Amino acid sequence: MTFKRLATLAGTGVLAIGLVACSSTGGKPAGSGEGGGGGGTVDTPRKTIAMITHEVPGDSFWDLIRKGAETAAKKDNIELRYSNDPEAPGQANLVQTAVDSGVDGIAVTLAKPDAMQAAVKAAEAKGIPVVAFNAGADAWSAMGVKEFFGQDEFIAGQAVGERLTGEGAKKAICVIQEQGHVGLESRCAGVKDKFPATETLNVNGKDMPSVESTITAKLQQDPAVDYVVTLGAPFALTAVQSAGNAGSKAKIGTFDTNAALVGAIQDGTVQWAIDQQPYLQGYLAVDSLWLYLTNGNVIGGGQPTLTGPAFIDKSNIDAVADYAKGGTR
């Protein structure tokens, strides 16, 4: 199985163009004149959409999500209300607040679906359409959510496991920065499915010095580990430091990208990244709600709309470097 090409967006008939690639008020808003496209504004009545994520402060991944959402909101004459809480009860409270305020639509991540179910049902009971993105690929449909935009995390993990096998790896650790996050756990499960010599290492993603020391200690304790797989770009860069601290020759691969990771892939410090196109996830989540509110459209035919996975490595990093500099990849 290879993922050198972009995944087709299931059910949309749209092919994402270009080579492909979870933080309060989190990801920084795009300033006027920043990249990311947009074009003119529609003439449909102004709507209000709440986007509520499980973003952990400081995780630059969410800057890309938010920039995509803001681009779509500008085009679609939408007031976008972004909020986030990394703790599931707090995120659920934010959804309930949006419901009580009478927004027209809600876009939400479902990292811990069980905790979100009552709030999502409250929205649906008031006739507020809900779409999910980024996290919750296995849960959104059963919750009554209309659409999902993201990648199948287990399949993405399988692609990584196959790559580890192809590269001749002997033993890997898969670093989970948030215990209980269904998407992250699915990623590591997928890696292990195709590369059984994988061990899960849980770290506290809210404390990067702790992340660094935990990975360092593991590499010192087990020199047989020759690959570290992280589940976010900042953790990959931290793992590089850990390997150096431990005197380990373990290679680093990761899920997700950010601008800082581009140079690390270019110089070989990080071998590759799995890209799920977060800018696209944010954009589609908002744009799909506008389509539903103004024309009754539902994307995907009851299936998730896939935005990944695909590998970014030395063979194609230059093609996405400029977009990364612009803050959209």
Tab-separated table of C-alpha atoms in Angstrom, residues 47-288:
chain	number	residue	atom	x	y	z
A	47	LYS	CA	-24.838	32.882	9.249
A	48	THR	CA	-23.035	32.097	12.506
A	49	ILE	CA	-21.048	28.908	12.864
A	50	ALA	CA	-19.270	27.701	15.994
A	51	MET	CA	-16.097	25.664	15.549
A	52	ILE	CA	-15.143	23.838	18.756
A	53	THR	CA	-11.993	21.731	19.005
A	54	HIS	CA	-9.905	19.807	21.523
A	55	GLU	CA	-6.843	21.909	20.708
A	56	VAL	CA	-4.018	21.909	23.209
A	57	PRO	CA	-2.443	25.380	23.552
A	58	GLY	CA	0.798	25.653	21.645
A	59	ASP	CA	0.090	22.946	19.064
A	60	SER	CA	0.641	24.669	15.704
A	61	PHE	CA	-1.405	22.011	13.899
A	62	TRP	CA	-4.515	23.941	14.874
A	63	ASP	CA	-3.293	27.134	13.232
A	64	LEU	CA	-3.790	25.328	9.927
A	65	ILE	CA	-7.273	24.098	10.857
A	66	ARG	CA	-8.310	27.583	11.877
A	67	LYS	CA	-6.868	29.287	8.834
A	68	GLY	CA	-8.812	26.978	6.538
A	69	ALA	CA	-12.000	27.613	8.511
A	70	GLU	CA	-11.482	31.377	8.374
A	71	THR	CA	-10.899	31.292	4.633
A	72	ALA	CA	-14.184	29.483	4.077
A	73	ALA	CA	-16.002	31.771	6.526
A	74	LYS	CA	-14.797	34.852	4.661
A	75	LYS	CA	-15.962	33.456	1.341
A	76	ASP	CA	-19.290	32.264	2.709
A	77	ASN	CA	-20.303	35.423	4.623
A	78	ILE	CA	-20.116	33.535	7.920
A	79	GLU	CA	-19.363	34.757	11.432
A	80	LEU	CA	-16.992	32.109	12.738
A	81	ARG	CA	-16.822	31.589	16.512
A	82	TYR	CA	-13.790	29.464	17.330
A	83	SER	CA	-13.215	28.002	20.794
A	84	ASN	CA	-11.341	25.065	22.220
A	85	ASP	CA	-10.695	23.007	25.324
A	86	PRO	CA	-8.362	19.991	25.462
A	87	GLU	CA	-10.454	18.421	28.236
A	88	ALA	CA	-13.544	16.630	26.973
A	89	PRO	CA	-15.977	17.983	29.625
A	90	GLY	CA	-14.829	21.511	28.856
A	91	GLN	CA	-15.220	20.984	25.123
A	92	ALA	CA	-18.709	19.573	25.657
A	93	ASN	CA	-19.612	22.666	27.713
A	94	LEU	CA	-18.451	24.871	24.836
A	95	VAL	CA	-20.745	22.974	22.467
A	96	GLN	CA	-23.658	23.457	24.868
A	97	THR	CA	-22.856	27.171	25.113
A	98	ALA	CA	-22.958	27.426	21.323
A	99	VAL	CA	-26.305	25.634	21.278
A	100	ASP	CA	-27.709	27.977	23.935
A	101	SER	CA	-26.500	31.020	21.983
A	102	GLY	CA	-28.479	29.938	18.933
A	103	VAL	CA	-25.743	29.496	16.341
A	104	ASP	CA	-26.761	28.297	12.896
A	105	GLY	CA	-24.303	25.402	12.730
A	106	ILE	CA	-21.574	23.650	14.685
A	107	ALA	CA	-18.316	22.072	13.519
A	108	VAL	CA	-16.711	19.922	16.203
A	109	THR	CA	-13.882	17.466	16.782
A	110	LEU	CA	-14.772	14.184	18.486
A	111	ALA	CA	-11.541	13.062	20.148
A	112	LYS	CA	-13.540	11.611	23.055
A	113	PRO	CA	-16.954	10.902	21.544
A	114	ASP	CA	-18.676	9.527	24.644
A	115	ALA	CA	-18.123	12.792	26.480
A	116	MET	CA	-19.461	14.810	23.547
A	117	GLN	CA	-22.593	12.833	22.819
A	118	ALA	CA	-25.073	14.688	25.066
A	119	ALA	CA	-23.995	18.122	23.793
A	120	VAL	CA	-24.187	17.016	20.167
A	121	LYS	CA	-27.658	15.585	20.764
A	122	ALA	CA	-28.711	18.905	22.339
A	123	ALA	CA	-27.701	20.691	19.137
A	124	GLU	CA	-29.564	18.255	16.952
A	125	ALA	CA	-32.682	18.539	19.166
A	126	LYS	CA	-32.716	22.280	18.416
A	127	GLY	CA	-32.316	21.722	14.690
A	128	ILE	CA	-28.716	22.944	14.614
A	129	PRO	CA	-26.719	20.947	12.045
A	130	VAL	CA	-23.483	19.439	13.293
A	131	VAL	CA	-20.498	18.291	11.255
A	132	ALA	CA	-17.377	16.654	12.648
A	133	PHE	CA	-13.789	16.856	11.487
A	134	ASN	CA	-10.301	15.675	12.375
A	135	ALA	CA	-11.254	13.237	15.164
A	136	GLY	CA	-14.164	10.829	15.490
A	137	ALA	CA	-14.138	8.936	12.203
A	138	ASP	CA	-15.564	5.835	13.896
A	139	ALA	CA	-18.195	7.640	15.960
A	140	TRP	CA	-19.719	10.545	14.047
A	141	SER	CA	-22.383	8.682	12.087
A	142	ALA	CA	-23.838	6.849	15.089
A	143	MET	CA	-24.093	10.200	16.894
A	144	GLY	CA	-26.293	11.645	14.172
A	145	VAL	CA	-23.624	14.034	12.887
A	146	LYS	CA	-24.217	14.915	9.253
A	147	GLU	CA	-20.696	14.753	7.810
A	148	PHE	CA	-17.100	13.980	8.716
A	149	PHE	CA	-13.903	15.402	7.229
A	150	GLY	CA	-10.589	13.786	8.068
A	151	GLN	CA	-8.616	10.606	7.658
A	152	ASP	CA	-9.207	7.050	8.801
A	153	GLU	CA	-6.624	6.915	11.579
A	154	PHE	CA	-6.310	3.137	11.653
A	155	ILE	CA	-5.642	3.004	7.920
A	156	ALA	CA	-3.128	5.820	8.276
A	157	GLY	CA	-1.397	3.845	11.009
A	158	GLN	CA	-1.322	0.772	8.797
A	159	ALA	CA	0.415	2.808	6.092
A	160	VAL	CA	3.080	3.765	8.625
A	161	GLY	CA	3.495	0.149	9.724
A	162	GLU	CA	3.993	-0.930	6.139
A	163	ARG	CA	6.553	1.806	5.626
A	164	LEU	CA	8.487	0.730	8.729
A	165	THR	CA	8.582	-2.806	7.370
A	166	GLY	CA	9.740	-1.565	3.986
A	167	GLU	CA	12.520	0.484	5.562
A	168	GLY	CA	13.783	-2.533	7.476
A	169	ALA	CA	12.969	-1.243	10.960
A	170	LYS	CA	13.391	-3.727	13.809
A	171	LYS	CA	11.511	-2.137	16.725
A	172	ALA	CA	9.418	1.032	17.015
A	173	ILE	CA	7.773	3.070	19.720
A	174	CYS	CA	4.543	4.914	18.950
A	175	VAL	CA	4.264	7.991	21.162
A	176	ILE	CA	0.741	8.949	22.300
A	177	GLN	CA	0.565	12.463	23.734
A	178	GLU	CA	-3.037	12.238	25.024
A	179	GLN	CA	-4.354	9.058	26.604
A	180	GLY	CA	-7.993	8.312	25.778
A	181	HIS	CA	-7.919	10.166	22.452
A	182	VAL	CA	-9.570	7.656	20.126
A	183	GLY	CA	-7.843	8.916	17.006
A	184	LEU	CA	-4.339	8.752	18.456
A	185	GLU	CA	-4.941	5.284	19.834
A	186	SER	CA	-6.239	4.151	16.442
A	187	ARG	CA	-3.077	5.440	14.786
A	188	CYS	CA	-0.814	3.366	17.017
A	189	ALA	CA	-3.119	0.348	16.676
A	190	GLY	CA	-2.801	0.616	12.908
A	191	VAL	CA	0.992	0.853	13.098
A	192	LYS	CA	1.134	-2.244	15.283
A	193	ASP	CA	-1.257	-4.114	12.995
A	194	LYS	CA	1.233	-3.938	10.141
A	195	PHE	CA	4.431	-3.723	12.212
A	196	PRO	CA	3.930	-5.918	15.293
A	197	ALA	CA	7.267	-4.905	16.832
A	198	THR	CA	5.678	-1.641	17.961
A	199	GLU	CA	5.376	-0.550	21.574
A	200	THR	CA	3.103	2.283	22.722
A	201	LEU	CA	4.656	5.002	24.857
A	202	ASN	CA	2.297	7.408	26.633
A	203	VAL	CA	3.551	10.919	27.363
A	204	ASN	CA	2.031	14.131	28.727
A	205	GLY	CA	1.597	16.260	25.631
A	206	LYS	CA	0.881	19.376	27.686
A	207	ASP	CA	4.427	19.311	29.105
A	208	MET	CA	7.065	19.204	26.371
A	209	PRO	CA	10.080	18.918	28.725
A	210	SER	CA	8.366	15.861	30.181
A	211	VAL	CA	7.786	14.487	26.686
A	212	GLU	CA	11.475	14.915	25.900
A	213	SER	CA	12.652	13.245	29.094
A	214	THR	CA	10.195	10.345	28.776
A	215	ILE	CA	11.279	9.519	25.227
A	216	THR	CA	14.933	9.945	26.190
A	217	ALA	CA	14.541	7.524	29.094
A	218	LYS	CA	12.832	4.958	26.866
A	219	LEU	CA	15.578	5.106	24.247
A	220	GLN	CA	18.240	4.762	26.926
A	221	GLN	CA	16.430	1.836	28.529
A	222	ASP	CA	15.808	0.017	25.230
A	223	PRO	CA	18.570	0.497	22.641
A	224	ALA	CA	16.820	-1.976	20.331
A	225	VAL	CA	14.353	0.776	19.367
A	226	ASP	CA	15.408	2.035	15.952
A	227	TYR	CA	12.288	4.047	15.005
A	228	VAL	CA	10.248	6.603	16.943
A	229	VAL	CA	6.796	7.374	15.520
A	230	THR	CA	5.165	10.492	16.932
A	231	LEU	CA	1.600	11.650	16.385
A	232	GLY	CA	2.197	15.364	15.867
A	233	ALA	CA	4.915	17.529	14.336
A	234	PRO	CA	6.029	19.268	17.564
A	235	PHE	CA	6.529	15.866	19.167
A	236	ALA	CA	8.654	14.717	16.254
A	237	LEU	CA	11.014	17.653	16.722
A	238	THR	CA	11.137	16.893	20.446
A	239	ALA	CA	11.882	13.236	19.691
A	240	VAL	CA	14.870	14.359	17.633
A	241	GLN	CA	16.232	16.037	20.761
A	242	SER	CA	15.482	12.932	22.807
A	243	ALA	CA	17.383	10.691	20.420
A	244	GLY	CA	20.361	13.014	20.673
A	245	ASN	CA	20.167	13.067	24.454
A	246	ALA	CA	20.070	9.268	24.555
A	247	GLY	CA	22.841	8.766	22.024
A	248	SER	CA	20.345	6.784	19.957
A	249	LYS	CA	20.456	6.321	16.208
A	250	ALA	CA	16.682	5.801	16.079
A	251	LYS	CA	14.999	7.424	13.103
A	252	ILE	CA	11.998	9.717	13.539
A	253	GLY	CA	8.741	9.663	11.581
A	254	THR	CA	5.532	11.458	12.408
A	255	PHE	CA	1.904	12.127	11.732
A	256	ASP	CA	1.000	15.698	10.789
A	257	THR	CA	3.071	18.618	9.659
A	258	ASN	CA	3.914	22.227	10.388
A	259	ALA	CA	6.277	24.788	8.913
A	260	ALA	CA	9.104	23.881	11.315
A	261	LEU	CA	8.968	20.271	10.175
A	262	VAL	CA	9.723	21.174	6.561
A	263	GLY	CA	13.399	21.846	7.220
A	264	ALA	CA	13.698	18.725	9.349
A	265	ILE	CA	12.447	16.575	6.482
A	266	GLN	CA	14.615	18.400	3.985
A	267	ASP	CA	17.778	17.775	6.004
A	268	GLY	CA	16.820	14.215	6.954
A	269	THR	CA	16.447	14.855	10.676
A	270	VAL	CA	12.876	13.576	10.355
A	271	GLN	CA	12.300	10.913	7.733
A	272	TRP	CA	8.697	11.553	6.776
A	273	ALA	CA	5.321	12.870	7.881
A	274	ILE	CA	1.774	11.665	7.291
A	275	ASP	CA	-0.315	14.555	6.005
A	276	GLN	CA	-4.070	14.696	6.710
A	277	GLN	CA	-4.403	18.257	5.311
A	278	PRO	CA	-5.692	20.180	8.346
A	279	TYR	CA	-6.276	23.385	6.358
A	280	LEU	CA	-8.622	21.416	4.130
A	281	GLN	CA	-10.419	19.903	7.136
A	282	GLY	CA	-11.129	23.346	8.591
A	283	TYR	CA	-12.217	24.720	5.232
A	284	LEU	CA	-14.548	21.849	4.390
A	285	ALA	CA	-16.136	21.784	7.851
A	286	VAL	CA	-17.256	25.409	7.500
A	287	ASP	CA	-18.034	25.314	3.793
A	288	SER	CA	-20.152	22.170	4.158
